[in-house]
Amino acid sequence: MRTTLTCLLAVCATVAAAATPSMPDDSSANCPVFRDDGTGVYEGGSLPSSWNEGEKTNIRWAKELSLPGWACPIIWGDKVVATGANQDDRAVYCLDLANGDIVWQTDIPLGKGTEDYLVDSMDARWDEILYAAATPATNGKQVFVAFSTGQLV
């Protein structure tokens, strides 16, 4: 789980850094939705095709978050937004793109009806991470998050 988030953050941080040294505040130079523009295609330059967490090869930083998740992080300006959730807790994290420090964390109260939702993939590892499977989105002013329970914040 940490390795997956590390890999995704490494790729997203590289995409953002490759765009321009100081990114303007517009969506054309950011990754505001799933995998840059929602298509999964990035045309902004070369990206690393391999990385090694132990040796820190092609990894700017790694950050372990308090809750698991499967969603792709997004980038706006100098911030990275990621989500985490489990059966009992939900959170949105904002991290500094340069160093991975947590800028803010918002704990999300469980919405009505979400307590009845249980993932059941017959694989406990997947069940743990699938509560935060949907990638957040931003317009640069607000962050929108949908959790697997159907809760939208």
PDB file of C-alpha atoms in Angstrom:
ATOM      1  CA  MET A   1       0.000   0.000   0.000  1.00  0.00           C
ATOM      2  CA  ARG A   2       2.759   2.469   0.929  1.00  0.00           C
ATOM      3  CA  THR A   3       4.721   1.387  -2.126  1.00  0.00           C
ATOM      4  CA  THR A   4       1.744   2.042  -4.395  1.00  0.00           C
ATOM      5  CA  LEU A   5       1.201   5.520  -2.957  1.00  0.00           C
ATOM      6  CA  THR A   6       4.932   6.194  -3.196  1.00  0.00           C
ATOM      7  CA  CYS A   7       4.970   5.207  -6.863  1.00  0.00           C
ATOM      8  CA  LEU A   8       1.927   7.296  -7.674  1.00  0.00           C
ATOM      9  CA  LEU A   9       3.287  10.301  -5.797  1.00  0.00           C
ATOM     10  CA  ALA A  10       6.658   9.915  -7.496  1.00  0.00           C
ATOM     11  CA  VAL A  11       5.072   9.899 -10.947  1.00  0.00           C
ATOM     12  CA  CYS A  12       2.726  12.797 -10.159  1.00  0.00           C
ATOM     13  CA  ALA A  13       5.530  14.854  -8.602  1.00  0.00           C
ATOM     14  CA  THR A  14       7.686  14.226 -11.654  1.00  0.00           C
ATOM     15  CA  VAL A  15       4.847  15.258 -13.971  1.00  0.00           C
ATOM     16  CA  ALA A  16       4.345  18.474 -12.028  1.00  0.00           C
ATOM     17  CA  ALA A  17       8.051  19.259 -11.842  1.00  0.00           C
ATOM     18  CA  ALA A  18       8.454  18.629 -15.569  1.00  0.00           C
ATOM     19  CA  ALA A  19       5.680  21.085 -16.431  1.00  0.00           C
ATOM     20  CA  THR A  20       7.505  24.238 -15.294  1.00  0.00           C
ATOM     21  CA  PRO A  21       9.795  25.153 -12.378  1.00  0.00           C
ATOM     22  CA  SER A  22       7.129  27.436 -10.875  1.00  0.00           C
ATOM     23  CA  MET A  23       3.724  26.234 -11.868  1.00  0.00           C
ATOM     24  CA  PRO A  24       1.069  28.812 -12.734  1.00  0.00           C
ATOM     25  CA  ASP A  25      -2.315  28.637 -11.040  1.00  0.00           C
ATOM     26  CA  ASP A  26      -4.266  27.122 -13.935  1.00  0.00           C
ATOM     27  CA  SER A  27      -5.362  23.597 -14.730  1.00  0.00           C
ATOM     28  CA  SER A  28      -3.260  23.317 -17.897  1.00  0.00           C
ATOM     29  CA  ALA A  29      -0.084  22.978 -15.806  1.00  0.00           C
ATOM     30  CA  ASN A  30      -1.542  20.853 -13.023  1.00  0.00           C
ATOM     31  CA  CYS A  31      -2.915  17.360 -12.502  1.00  0.00           C
ATOM     32  CA  PRO A  32      -6.376  18.240 -11.158  1.00  0.00           C
ATOM     33  CA  VAL A  33      -8.081  14.899 -11.906  1.00  0.00           C
ATOM     34  CA  PHE A  34      -7.299  11.223 -12.477  1.00  0.00           C
ATOM     35  CA  ARG A  35      -3.920  10.765 -14.173  1.00  0.00           C
ATOM     36  CA  ASP A  36      -3.359  14.346 -15.320  1.00  0.00           C
ATOM     37  CA  ASP A  37      -6.398  15.056 -17.500  1.00  0.00           C
ATOM     38  CA  GLY A  38      -8.617  12.053 -16.816  1.00  0.00           C
ATOM     39  CA  THR A  39      -7.561  10.109 -19.903  1.00  0.00           C
ATOM     40  CA  GLY A  40      -4.460   8.484 -18.435  1.00  0.00           C
ATOM     41  CA  VAL A  41      -2.328  10.023 -21.202  1.00  0.00           C
ATOM     42  CA  TYR A  42       0.489  12.444 -20.375  1.00  0.00           C
ATOM     43  CA  GLU A  43       2.120  14.355 -23.202  1.00  0.00           C
ATOM     44  CA  GLY A  44       4.247  16.791 -21.206  1.00  0.00           C
ATOM     45  CA  GLY A  45       7.663  15.166 -21.460  1.00  0.00           C
ATOM     46  CA  SER A  46       9.623  12.179 -20.303  1.00  0.00           C
ATOM     47  CA  LEU A  47       8.698  10.300 -17.168  1.00  0.00           C
ATOM     48  CA  PRO A  48      10.713   7.736 -15.248  1.00  0.00           C
ATOM     49  CA  SER A  49       9.935   4.203 -16.355  1.00  0.00           C
ATOM     50  CA  SER A  50      11.378   2.643 -13.209  1.00  0.00           C
ATOM     51  CA  TRP A  51      11.909   3.519  -9.568  1.00  0.00           C
ATOM     52  CA  ASN A  52      13.261   1.916  -6.444  1.00  0.00           C
ATOM     53  CA  GLU A  53      11.894   2.931  -3.080  1.00  0.00           C
ATOM     54  CA  GLY A  54      14.796   1.437  -1.106  1.00  0.00           C
ATOM     55  CA  GLU A  55      17.440   3.240  -3.150  1.00  0.00           C
ATOM     56  CA  LYS A  56      15.325   6.388  -3.690  1.00  0.00           C
ATOM     57  CA  THR A  57      15.857   6.071  -7.442  1.00  0.00           C
ATOM     58  CA  ASN A  58      13.465   8.388  -9.327  1.00  0.00           C
ATOM     59  CA  ILE A  59      11.604   9.150  -6.081  1.00  0.00           C
ATOM     60  CA  ARG A  60      11.549  12.696  -4.791  1.00  0.00           C
ATOM     61  CA  TRP A  61       9.974  11.745  -1.452  1.00  0.00           C
ATOM     62  CA  ALA A  62       7.700   9.174   0.189  1.00  0.00           C
ATOM     63  CA  LYS A  63       5.128   9.777   2.882  1.00  0.00           C
ATOM     64  CA  GLU A  64       3.234   7.188   4.863  1.00  0.00           C
ATOM     65  CA  LEU A  65      -0.312   8.357   5.567  1.00  0.00           C
ATOM     66  CA  SER A  66      -2.441   7.370   8.528  1.00  0.00           C
ATOM     67  CA  LEU A  67      -5.161   5.723   6.407  1.00  0.00           C
ATOM     68  CA  PRO A  68      -4.858   3.375   3.406  1.00  0.00           C
ATOM     69  CA  GLY A  69      -6.047   4.266  -0.067  1.00  0.00           C
ATOM     70  CA  TRP A  70      -5.909   3.301  -3.706  1.00  0.00           C
ATOM     71  CA  ALA A  71      -6.774   6.625  -5.330  1.00  0.00           C
ATOM     72  CA  CYS A  72      -4.300   8.451  -7.543  1.00  0.00           C
ATOM     73  CA  PRO A  73      -3.142  11.684  -5.894  1.00  0.00           C
ATOM     74  CA  ILE A  74      -3.715  14.988  -7.697  1.00  0.00           C
ATOM     75  CA  ILE A  75      -1.547  18.105  -7.950  1.00  0.00           C
ATOM     76  CA  TRP A  76      -2.386  21.777  -8.010  1.00  0.00           C
ATOM     77  CA  GLY A  77       0.448  24.265  -7.839  1.00  0.00           C
ATOM     78  CA  ASP A  78       2.799  23.224  -5.069  1.00  0.00           C
ATOM     79  CA  LYS A  79       0.283  20.921  -3.343  1.00  0.00           C
ATOM     80  CA  VAL A  80      -0.497  17.207  -3.640  1.00  0.00           C
ATOM     81  CA  VAL A  81      -3.920  15.976  -2.511  1.00  0.00           C
ATOM     82  CA  ALA A  82      -4.437  12.346  -1.522  1.00  0.00           C
ATOM     83  CA  THR A  83      -7.190  10.425   0.248  1.00  0.00           C
ATOM     84  CA  GLY A  84      -7.312   7.610   2.755  1.00  0.00           C
ATOM     85  CA  ALA A  85     -10.127   5.634   4.297  1.00  0.00           C
ATOM     86  CA  ASN A  86     -11.134   2.451   6.014  1.00  0.00           C
ATOM     87  CA  GLN A  87     -14.451   1.125   7.306  1.00  0.00           C
ATOM     88  CA  ASP A  88     -14.477   3.612  10.203  1.00  0.00           C
ATOM     89  CA  ASP A  89     -12.459   6.645   9.092  1.00  0.00           C
ATOM     90  CA  ARG A  90     -12.039   8.941   6.078  1.00  0.00           C
ATOM     91  CA  ALA A  91      -9.435  11.658   5.457  1.00  0.00           C
ATOM     92  CA  VAL A  92      -8.193  14.062   2.811  1.00  0.00           C
ATOM     93  CA  TYR A  93      -4.505  14.967   2.949  1.00  0.00           C
ATOM     94  CA  CYS A  94      -2.761  17.971   1.416  1.00  0.00           C
ATOM     95  CA  LEU A  95       1.003  17.574   1.113  1.00  0.00           C
ATOM     96  CA  ASP A  96       3.779  19.899   0.022  1.00  0.00           C
ATOM     97  CA  LEU A  97       4.928  18.908  -3.467  1.00  0.00           C
ATOM     98  CA  ALA A  98       8.569  19.760  -2.734  1.00  0.00           C
ATOM     99  CA  ASN A  99       9.081  17.651   0.379  1.00  0.00           C
ATOM    100  CA  GLY A 100       5.947  15.612   1.205  1.00  0.00           C
ATOM    101  CA  ASP A 101       5.208  17.405   4.480  1.00  0.00           C
ATOM    102  CA  ILE A 102       1.530  17.370   5.413  1.00  0.00           C
ATOM    103  CA  VAL A 103       0.169  20.914   4.948  1.00  0.00           C
ATOM    104  CA  TRP A 104      -3.288  20.006   6.223  1.00  0.00           C
ATOM    105  CA  GLN A 105      -5.440  16.979   6.901  1.00  0.00           C
ATOM    106  CA  THR A 106      -9.216  16.955   7.030  1.00  0.00           C
ATOM    107  CA  ASP A 107     -10.902  14.068   8.804  1.00  0.00           C
ATOM    108  CA  ILE A 108     -14.295  13.377   7.244  1.00  0.00           C
ATOM    109  CA  PRO A 109     -17.180  12.250   9.450  1.00  0.00           C
ATOM    110  CA  LEU A 110     -19.047   9.202   8.194  1.00  0.00           C
ATOM    111  CA  GLY A 111     -22.078  10.153   6.142  1.00  0.00           C
ATOM    112  CA  LYS A 112     -25.532   8.780   6.808  1.00  0.00           C
ATOM    113  CA  GLY A 113     -25.897   5.316   5.289  1.00  0.00           C
ATOM    114  CA  THR A 114     -22.158   4.817   4.797  1.00  0.00           C
ATOM    115  CA  GLU A 115     -21.925   2.590   7.846  1.00  0.00           C
ATOM    116  CA  ASP A 116     -23.839  -0.079   5.935  1.00  0.00           C
ATOM    117  CA  TYR A 117     -21.311  -0.235   3.080  1.00  0.00           C
ATOM    118  CA  LEU A 118     -18.811  -3.079   3.210  1.00  0.00           C
ATOM    119  CA  VAL A 119     -16.367  -3.909   0.455  1.00  0.00           C
ATOM    120  CA  ASP A 120     -16.262  -7.616  -0.167  1.00  0.00           C
ATOM    121  CA  SER A 121     -13.741  -8.532  -2.812  1.00  0.00           C
ATOM    122  CA  MET A 122     -12.861 -11.777  -1.012  1.00  0.00           C
ATOM    123  CA  ASP A 123      -9.367 -10.310  -0.538  1.00  0.00           C
ATOM    124  CA  ALA A 124      -8.771  -8.568   2.792  1.00  0.00           C
ATOM    125  CA  ARG A 125      -5.902  -6.462   1.397  1.00  0.00           C
ATOM    126  CA  TRP A 126      -8.125  -5.014  -1.332  1.00  0.00           C
ATOM    127  CA  ASP A 127     -10.999  -4.554   1.096  1.00  0.00           C
ATOM    128  CA  GLU A 128      -8.740  -2.384   3.260  1.00  0.00           C
ATOM    129  CA  ILE A 129      -7.684   0.005   0.477  1.00  0.00           C
ATOM    130  CA  LEU A 130     -10.847   0.201  -1.594  1.00  0.00           C
ATOM    131  CA  TYR A 131     -12.660   2.614   0.732  1.00  0.00           C
ATOM    132  CA  ALA A 132     -10.513   5.405  -0.795  1.00  0.00           C
ATOM    133  CA  ALA A 133     -10.421   4.212  -4.401  1.00  0.00           C
ATOM    134  CA  ALA A 134     -11.755   7.249  -6.273  1.00  0.00           C
ATOM    135  CA  THR A 135      -9.244   9.933  -7.239  1.00  0.00           C
ATOM    136  CA  PRO A 136     -10.081  13.392  -5.893  1.00  0.00           C
ATOM    137  CA  ALA A 137     -10.533  16.370  -8.220  1.00  0.00           C
ATOM    138  CA  THR A 138      -9.943  20.098  -7.843  1.00  0.00           C
ATOM    139  CA  ASN A 139     -10.683  23.340  -9.607  1.00  0.00           C
ATOM    140  CA  GLY A 140      -7.827  25.028  -7.755  1.00  0.00           C
ATOM    141  CA  LYS A 141     -10.133  26.426  -5.074  1.00  0.00           C
ATOM    142  CA  GLN A 142     -12.070  23.397  -3.862  1.00  0.00           C
ATOM    143  CA  VAL A 143     -11.264  19.701  -3.549  1.00  0.00           C
ATOM    144  CA  PHE A 144     -13.943  17.128  -4.378  1.00  0.00           C
ATOM    145  CA  VAL A 145     -13.695  13.586  -3.024  1.00  0.00           C
ATOM    146  CA  ALA A 146     -15.942  10.553  -3.475  1.00  0.00           C
ATOM    147  CA  PHE A 147     -15.357   7.588  -1.214  1.00  0.00           C
ATOM    148  CA  SER A 148     -16.360   4.049  -2.164  1.00  0.00           C
ATOM    149  CA  THR A 149     -19.248   4.250   0.283  1.00  0.00           C
ATOM    150  CA  GLY A 150     -20.889   6.791  -2.023  1.00  0.00           C
ATOM    151  CA  GLN A 151     -20.037   9.650   0.317  1.00  0.00           C
ATOM    152  CA  LEU A 152     -19.187  12.844  -1.595  1.00  0.00           C
ATOM    153  CA  VAL A 153     -17.349  15.694   0.135  1.00  0.00           C
TER     154      VAL A 153
END
